[in-house]
XYZ file of N, CA, C and O in Angstrom:
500
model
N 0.802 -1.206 0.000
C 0.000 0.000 0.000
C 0.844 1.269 0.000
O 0.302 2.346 -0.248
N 2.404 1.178 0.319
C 3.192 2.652 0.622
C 3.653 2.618 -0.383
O 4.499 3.494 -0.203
N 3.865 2.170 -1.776
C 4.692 2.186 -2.699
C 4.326 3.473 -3.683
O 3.601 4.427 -3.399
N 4.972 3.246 -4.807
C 4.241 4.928 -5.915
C 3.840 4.074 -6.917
O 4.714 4.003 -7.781
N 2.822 3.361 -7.167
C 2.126 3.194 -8.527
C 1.987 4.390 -9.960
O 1.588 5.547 -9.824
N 2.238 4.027 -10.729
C 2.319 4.938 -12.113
C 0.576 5.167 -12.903
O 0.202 5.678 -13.958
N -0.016 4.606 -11.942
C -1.344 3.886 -12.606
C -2.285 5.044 -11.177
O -3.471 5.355 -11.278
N -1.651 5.343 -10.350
C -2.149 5.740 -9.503
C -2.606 7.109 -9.147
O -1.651 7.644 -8.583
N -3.645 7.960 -9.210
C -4.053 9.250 -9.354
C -2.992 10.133 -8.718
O -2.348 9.634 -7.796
N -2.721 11.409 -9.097
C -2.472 12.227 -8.355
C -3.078 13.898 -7.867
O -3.693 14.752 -8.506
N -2.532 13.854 -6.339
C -3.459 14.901 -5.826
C -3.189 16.161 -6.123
O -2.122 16.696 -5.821
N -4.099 16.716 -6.718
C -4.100 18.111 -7.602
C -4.122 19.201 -6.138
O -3.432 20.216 -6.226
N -4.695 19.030 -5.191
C -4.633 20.192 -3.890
C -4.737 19.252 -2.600
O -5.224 18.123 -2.672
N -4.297 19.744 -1.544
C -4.083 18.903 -0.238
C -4.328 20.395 0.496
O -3.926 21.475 0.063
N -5.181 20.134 1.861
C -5.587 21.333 2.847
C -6.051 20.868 3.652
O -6.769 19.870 3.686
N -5.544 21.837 4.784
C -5.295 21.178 6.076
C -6.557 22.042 6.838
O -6.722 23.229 6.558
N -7.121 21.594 7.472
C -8.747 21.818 8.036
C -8.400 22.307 9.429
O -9.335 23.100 9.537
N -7.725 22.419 10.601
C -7.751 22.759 11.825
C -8.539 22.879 12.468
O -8.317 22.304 13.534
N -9.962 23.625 12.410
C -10.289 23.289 13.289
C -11.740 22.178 12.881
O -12.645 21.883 13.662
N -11.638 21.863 11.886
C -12.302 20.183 11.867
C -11.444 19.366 12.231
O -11.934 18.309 12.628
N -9.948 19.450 12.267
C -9.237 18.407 11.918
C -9.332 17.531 10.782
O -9.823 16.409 10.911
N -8.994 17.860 9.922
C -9.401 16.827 8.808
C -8.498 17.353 7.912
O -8.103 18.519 7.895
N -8.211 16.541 7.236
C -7.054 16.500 5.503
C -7.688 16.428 4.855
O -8.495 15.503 4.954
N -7.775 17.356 3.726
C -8.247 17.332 2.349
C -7.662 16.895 1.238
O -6.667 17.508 0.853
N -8.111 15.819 0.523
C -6.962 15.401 -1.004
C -7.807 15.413 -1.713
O -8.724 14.606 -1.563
N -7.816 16.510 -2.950
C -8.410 15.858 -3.974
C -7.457 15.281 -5.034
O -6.276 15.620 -4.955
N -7.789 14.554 -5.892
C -7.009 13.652 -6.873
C -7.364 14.322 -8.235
O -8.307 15.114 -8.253
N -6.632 14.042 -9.440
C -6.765 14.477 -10.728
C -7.958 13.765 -11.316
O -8.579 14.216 -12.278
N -8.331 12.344 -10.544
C -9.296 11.587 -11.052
C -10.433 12.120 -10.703
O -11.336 11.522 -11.289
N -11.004 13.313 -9.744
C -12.027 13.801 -9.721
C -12.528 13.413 -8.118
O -13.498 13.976 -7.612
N -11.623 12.238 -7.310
C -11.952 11.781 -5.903
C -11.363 13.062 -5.434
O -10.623 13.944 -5.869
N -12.261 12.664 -3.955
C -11.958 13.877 -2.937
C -11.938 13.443 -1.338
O -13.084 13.222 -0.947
N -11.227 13.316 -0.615
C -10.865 12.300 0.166
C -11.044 13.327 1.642
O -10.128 14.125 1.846
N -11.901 13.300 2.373
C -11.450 14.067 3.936
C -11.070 12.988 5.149
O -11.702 12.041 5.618
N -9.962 13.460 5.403
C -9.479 12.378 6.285
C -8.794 13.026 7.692
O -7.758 13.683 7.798
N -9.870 12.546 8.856
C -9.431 13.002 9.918
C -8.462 13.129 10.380
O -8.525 12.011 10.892
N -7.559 13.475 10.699
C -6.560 13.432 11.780
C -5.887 12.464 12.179
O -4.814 12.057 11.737
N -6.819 11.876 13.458
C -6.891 10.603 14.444
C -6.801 9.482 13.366
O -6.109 8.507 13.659
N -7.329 9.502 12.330
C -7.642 8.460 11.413
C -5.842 8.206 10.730
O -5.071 7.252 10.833
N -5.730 9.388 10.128
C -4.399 9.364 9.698
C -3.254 8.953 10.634
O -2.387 8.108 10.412
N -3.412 9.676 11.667
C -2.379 8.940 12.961
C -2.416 7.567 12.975
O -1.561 6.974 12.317
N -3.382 6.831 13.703
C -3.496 5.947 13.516
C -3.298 4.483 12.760
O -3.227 3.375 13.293
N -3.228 4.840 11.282
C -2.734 4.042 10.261
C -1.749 5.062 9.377
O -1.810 5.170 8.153
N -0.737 5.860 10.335
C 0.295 5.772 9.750
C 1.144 5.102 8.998
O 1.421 4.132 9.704
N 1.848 4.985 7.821
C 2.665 4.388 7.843
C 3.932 3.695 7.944
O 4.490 2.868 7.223
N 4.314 4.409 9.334
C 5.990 4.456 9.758
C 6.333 3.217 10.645
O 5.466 2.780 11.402
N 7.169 2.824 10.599
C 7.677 1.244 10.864
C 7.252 1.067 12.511
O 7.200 -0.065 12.992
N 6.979 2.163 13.259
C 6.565 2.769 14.581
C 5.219 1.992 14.970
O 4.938 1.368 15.994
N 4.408 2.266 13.688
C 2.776 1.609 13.794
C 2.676 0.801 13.334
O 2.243 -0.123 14.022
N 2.995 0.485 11.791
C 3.045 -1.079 10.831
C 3.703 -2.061 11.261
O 3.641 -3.227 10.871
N 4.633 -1.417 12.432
C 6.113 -2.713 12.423
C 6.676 -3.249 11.321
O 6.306 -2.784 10.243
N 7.782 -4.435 11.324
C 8.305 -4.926 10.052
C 8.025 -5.737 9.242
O 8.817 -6.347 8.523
N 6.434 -5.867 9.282
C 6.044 -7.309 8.849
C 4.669 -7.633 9.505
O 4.293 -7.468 10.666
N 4.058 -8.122 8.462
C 2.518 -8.464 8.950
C 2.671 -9.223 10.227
O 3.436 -10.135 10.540
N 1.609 -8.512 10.959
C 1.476 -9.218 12.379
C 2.458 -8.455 13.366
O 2.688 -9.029 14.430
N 3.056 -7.242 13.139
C 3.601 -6.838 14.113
C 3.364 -4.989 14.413
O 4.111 -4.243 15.046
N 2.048 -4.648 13.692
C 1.689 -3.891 13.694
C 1.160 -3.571 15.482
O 0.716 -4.454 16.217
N 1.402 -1.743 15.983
C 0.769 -1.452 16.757
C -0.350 -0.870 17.039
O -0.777 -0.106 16.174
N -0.966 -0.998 17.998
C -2.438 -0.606 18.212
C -2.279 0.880 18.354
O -1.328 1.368 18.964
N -3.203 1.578 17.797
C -2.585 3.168 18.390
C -4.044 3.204 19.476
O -5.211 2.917 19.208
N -3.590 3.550 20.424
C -4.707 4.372 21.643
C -4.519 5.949 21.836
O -3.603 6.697 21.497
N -5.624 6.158 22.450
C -5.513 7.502 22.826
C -5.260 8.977 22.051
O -4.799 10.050 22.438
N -5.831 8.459 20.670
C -5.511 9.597 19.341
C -6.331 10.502 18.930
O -6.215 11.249 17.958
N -7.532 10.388 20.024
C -8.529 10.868 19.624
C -8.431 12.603 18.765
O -8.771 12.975 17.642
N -7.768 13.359 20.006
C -8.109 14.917 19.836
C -6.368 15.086 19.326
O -5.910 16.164 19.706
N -5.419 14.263 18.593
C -4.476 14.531 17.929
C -4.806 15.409 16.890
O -5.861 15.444 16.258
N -3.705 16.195 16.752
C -3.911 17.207 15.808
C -2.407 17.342 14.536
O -1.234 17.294 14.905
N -2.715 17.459 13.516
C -0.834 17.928 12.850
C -0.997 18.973 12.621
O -1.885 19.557 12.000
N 0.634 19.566 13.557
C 1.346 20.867 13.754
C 1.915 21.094 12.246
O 1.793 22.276 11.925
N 2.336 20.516 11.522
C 2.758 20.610 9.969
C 2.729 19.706 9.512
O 2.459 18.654 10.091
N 3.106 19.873 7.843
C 3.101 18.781 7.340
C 3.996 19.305 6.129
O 3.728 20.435 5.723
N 5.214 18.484 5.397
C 5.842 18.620 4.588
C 5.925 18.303 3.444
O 5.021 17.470 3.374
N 6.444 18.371 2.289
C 6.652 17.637 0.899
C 7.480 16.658 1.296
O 8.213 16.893 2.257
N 7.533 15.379 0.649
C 8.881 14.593 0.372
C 8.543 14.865 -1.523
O 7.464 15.100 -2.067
N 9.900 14.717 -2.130
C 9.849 15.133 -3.239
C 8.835 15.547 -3.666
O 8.304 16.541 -3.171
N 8.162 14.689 -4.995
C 7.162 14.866 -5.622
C 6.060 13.319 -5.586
O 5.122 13.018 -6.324
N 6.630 12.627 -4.474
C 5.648 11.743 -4.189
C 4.985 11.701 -3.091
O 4.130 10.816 -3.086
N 5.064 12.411 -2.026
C 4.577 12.069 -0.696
C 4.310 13.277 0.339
O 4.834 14.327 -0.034
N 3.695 13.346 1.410
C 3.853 14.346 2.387
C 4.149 13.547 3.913
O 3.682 12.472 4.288
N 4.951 14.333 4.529
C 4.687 13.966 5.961
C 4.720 15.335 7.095
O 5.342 16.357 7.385
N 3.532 14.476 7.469
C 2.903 15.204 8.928
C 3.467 14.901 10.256
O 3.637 13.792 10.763
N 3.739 16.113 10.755
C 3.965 15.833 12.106
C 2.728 16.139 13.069
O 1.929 17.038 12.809
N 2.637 15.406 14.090
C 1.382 15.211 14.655
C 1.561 15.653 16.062
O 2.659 15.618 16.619
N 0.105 16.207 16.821
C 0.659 17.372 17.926
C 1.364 16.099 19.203
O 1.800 16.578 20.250
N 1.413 14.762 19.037
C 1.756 14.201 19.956
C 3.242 13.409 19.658
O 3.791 12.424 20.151
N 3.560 14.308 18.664
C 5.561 13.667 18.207
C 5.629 13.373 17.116
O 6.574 13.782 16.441
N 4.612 12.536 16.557
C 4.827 11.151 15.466
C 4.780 12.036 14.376
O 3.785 12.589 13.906
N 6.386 12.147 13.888
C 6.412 12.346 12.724
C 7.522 11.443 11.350
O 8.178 11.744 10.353
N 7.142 10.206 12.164
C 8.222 8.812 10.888
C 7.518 9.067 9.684
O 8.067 9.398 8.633
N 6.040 8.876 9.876
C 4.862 8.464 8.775
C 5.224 9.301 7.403
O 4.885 10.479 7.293
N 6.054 8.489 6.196
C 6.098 9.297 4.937
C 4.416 8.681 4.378
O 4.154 7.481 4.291
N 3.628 9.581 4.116
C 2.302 9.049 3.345
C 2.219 9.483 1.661
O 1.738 10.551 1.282
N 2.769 8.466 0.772
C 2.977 8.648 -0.388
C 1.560 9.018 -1.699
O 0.560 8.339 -1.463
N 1.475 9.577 -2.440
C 0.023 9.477 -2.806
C -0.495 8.306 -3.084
O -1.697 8.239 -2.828
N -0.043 7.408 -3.494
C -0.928 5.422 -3.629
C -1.476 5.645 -1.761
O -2.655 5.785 -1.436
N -0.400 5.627 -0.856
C -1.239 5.366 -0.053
C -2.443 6.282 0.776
O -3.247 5.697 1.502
N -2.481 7.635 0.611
C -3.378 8.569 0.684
C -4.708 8.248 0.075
O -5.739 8.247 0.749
N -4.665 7.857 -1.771
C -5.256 7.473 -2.332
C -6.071 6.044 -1.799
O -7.261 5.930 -2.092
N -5.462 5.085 -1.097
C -5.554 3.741 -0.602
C -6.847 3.617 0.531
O -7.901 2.993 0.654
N -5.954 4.749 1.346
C -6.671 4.664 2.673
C -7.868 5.754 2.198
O -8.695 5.681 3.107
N -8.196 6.415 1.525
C -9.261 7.373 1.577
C -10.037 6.750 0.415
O -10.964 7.479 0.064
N -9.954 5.861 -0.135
C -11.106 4.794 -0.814
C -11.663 4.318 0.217
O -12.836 4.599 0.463
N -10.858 3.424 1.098
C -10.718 2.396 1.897
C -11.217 2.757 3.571
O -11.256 1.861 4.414
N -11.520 3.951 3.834
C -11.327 4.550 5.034
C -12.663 4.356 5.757
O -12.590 4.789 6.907
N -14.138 3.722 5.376
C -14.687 3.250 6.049
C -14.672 2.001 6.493
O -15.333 1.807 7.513
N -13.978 0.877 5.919
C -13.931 -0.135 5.810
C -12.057 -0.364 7.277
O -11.617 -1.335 7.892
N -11.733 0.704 7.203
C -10.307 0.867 7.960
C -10.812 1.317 8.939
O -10.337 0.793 9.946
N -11.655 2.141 9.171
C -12.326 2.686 10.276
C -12.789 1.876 11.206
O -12.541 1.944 12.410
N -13.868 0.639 10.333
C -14.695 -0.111 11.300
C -13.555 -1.092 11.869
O -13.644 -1.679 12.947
N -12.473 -1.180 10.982
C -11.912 -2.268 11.475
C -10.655 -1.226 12.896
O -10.350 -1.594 14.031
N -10.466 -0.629 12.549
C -9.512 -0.039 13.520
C -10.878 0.173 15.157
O -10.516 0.064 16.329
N -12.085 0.419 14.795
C -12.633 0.286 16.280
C -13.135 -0.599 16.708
O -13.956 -0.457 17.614
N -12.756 -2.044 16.113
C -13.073 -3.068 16.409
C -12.157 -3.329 17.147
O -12.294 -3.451 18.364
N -10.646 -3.506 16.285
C -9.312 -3.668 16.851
C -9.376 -2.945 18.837
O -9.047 -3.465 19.903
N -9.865 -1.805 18.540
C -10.053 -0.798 20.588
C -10.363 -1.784 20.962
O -9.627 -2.566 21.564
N -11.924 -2.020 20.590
C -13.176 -2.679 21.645
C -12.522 -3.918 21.977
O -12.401 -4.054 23.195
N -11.889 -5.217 21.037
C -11.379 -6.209 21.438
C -9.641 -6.189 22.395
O -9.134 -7.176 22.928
N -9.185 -5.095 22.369
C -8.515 -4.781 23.079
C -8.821 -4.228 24.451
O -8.131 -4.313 25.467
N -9.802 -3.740 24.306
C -10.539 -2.921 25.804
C -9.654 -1.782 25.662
O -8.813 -1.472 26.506
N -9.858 -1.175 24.593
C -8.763 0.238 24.531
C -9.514 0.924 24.413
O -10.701 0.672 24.205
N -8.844 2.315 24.550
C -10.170 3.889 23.783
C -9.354 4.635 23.159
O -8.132 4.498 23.204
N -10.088 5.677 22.383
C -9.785 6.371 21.111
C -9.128 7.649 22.081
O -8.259 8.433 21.699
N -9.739 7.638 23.338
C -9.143 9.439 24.182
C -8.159 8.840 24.624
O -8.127 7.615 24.503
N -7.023 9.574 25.295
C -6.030 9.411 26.292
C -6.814 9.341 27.712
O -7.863 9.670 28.265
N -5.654 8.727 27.902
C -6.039 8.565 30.012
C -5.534 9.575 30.567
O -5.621 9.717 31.787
């Protein structure tokens, strides 16, 4: 999912929402992607959250009211955000922007399934 597909849209404007919290991507293909915050934290993709290998991914807790303080270019494929609670490994390339914001209800239900069977929550303690 982090790789750069050639086949893969690219985002014509990206905007940062504050006080919704939310990321804006739209794509050249005409998609338009709003993607929370917490959501993006969460399924980062920095070796931090994915780990090295299926099955060694971490649970993120407590992301609820996370916010990103910036967010940068990497070349001409990717951005990364730094987030108001540190995490800034996550390079998010456009395939995977594109990925997760098709995909982001279907990532959603499964990421608050992942809490509930953990007995975790989305706020900090």
């Amino acid at each position: 999912m982090a790789g750069l597909d050639k086949n893969t849209p690219l985002p014509t404007e990206i905007k940062l929402h504050q006080a919704s919290h939310v990321l804006e991507v739209a794509f050249n293909d005409g998609s338009v992607f709003h993607l929370p915050y917490e959501f993006l934290r969460v399924y980062s993709p920095s070796a931090e959250v994915r780990g090295h290998g299926h099955g060694q991914e971490t649970l993120q807790v407590g992301k609820q009211g996370v916010s990103i303080a910036s967010i940068e270019p990497v070349g001409s494929y990717a951005v990364q955000p730094t987030f108001s609670d540190g995490h800034d490994t996550g390079i998010y390339s456009w395939d995977y922007l594109y990925e997760i914001g098709k995909n982001q209800d279907m990532l959603w239900t499964r990421y608050l399934e992942r809490l509930a069977d953990a007995g975790a929550s989305r706020t900090a303690l």
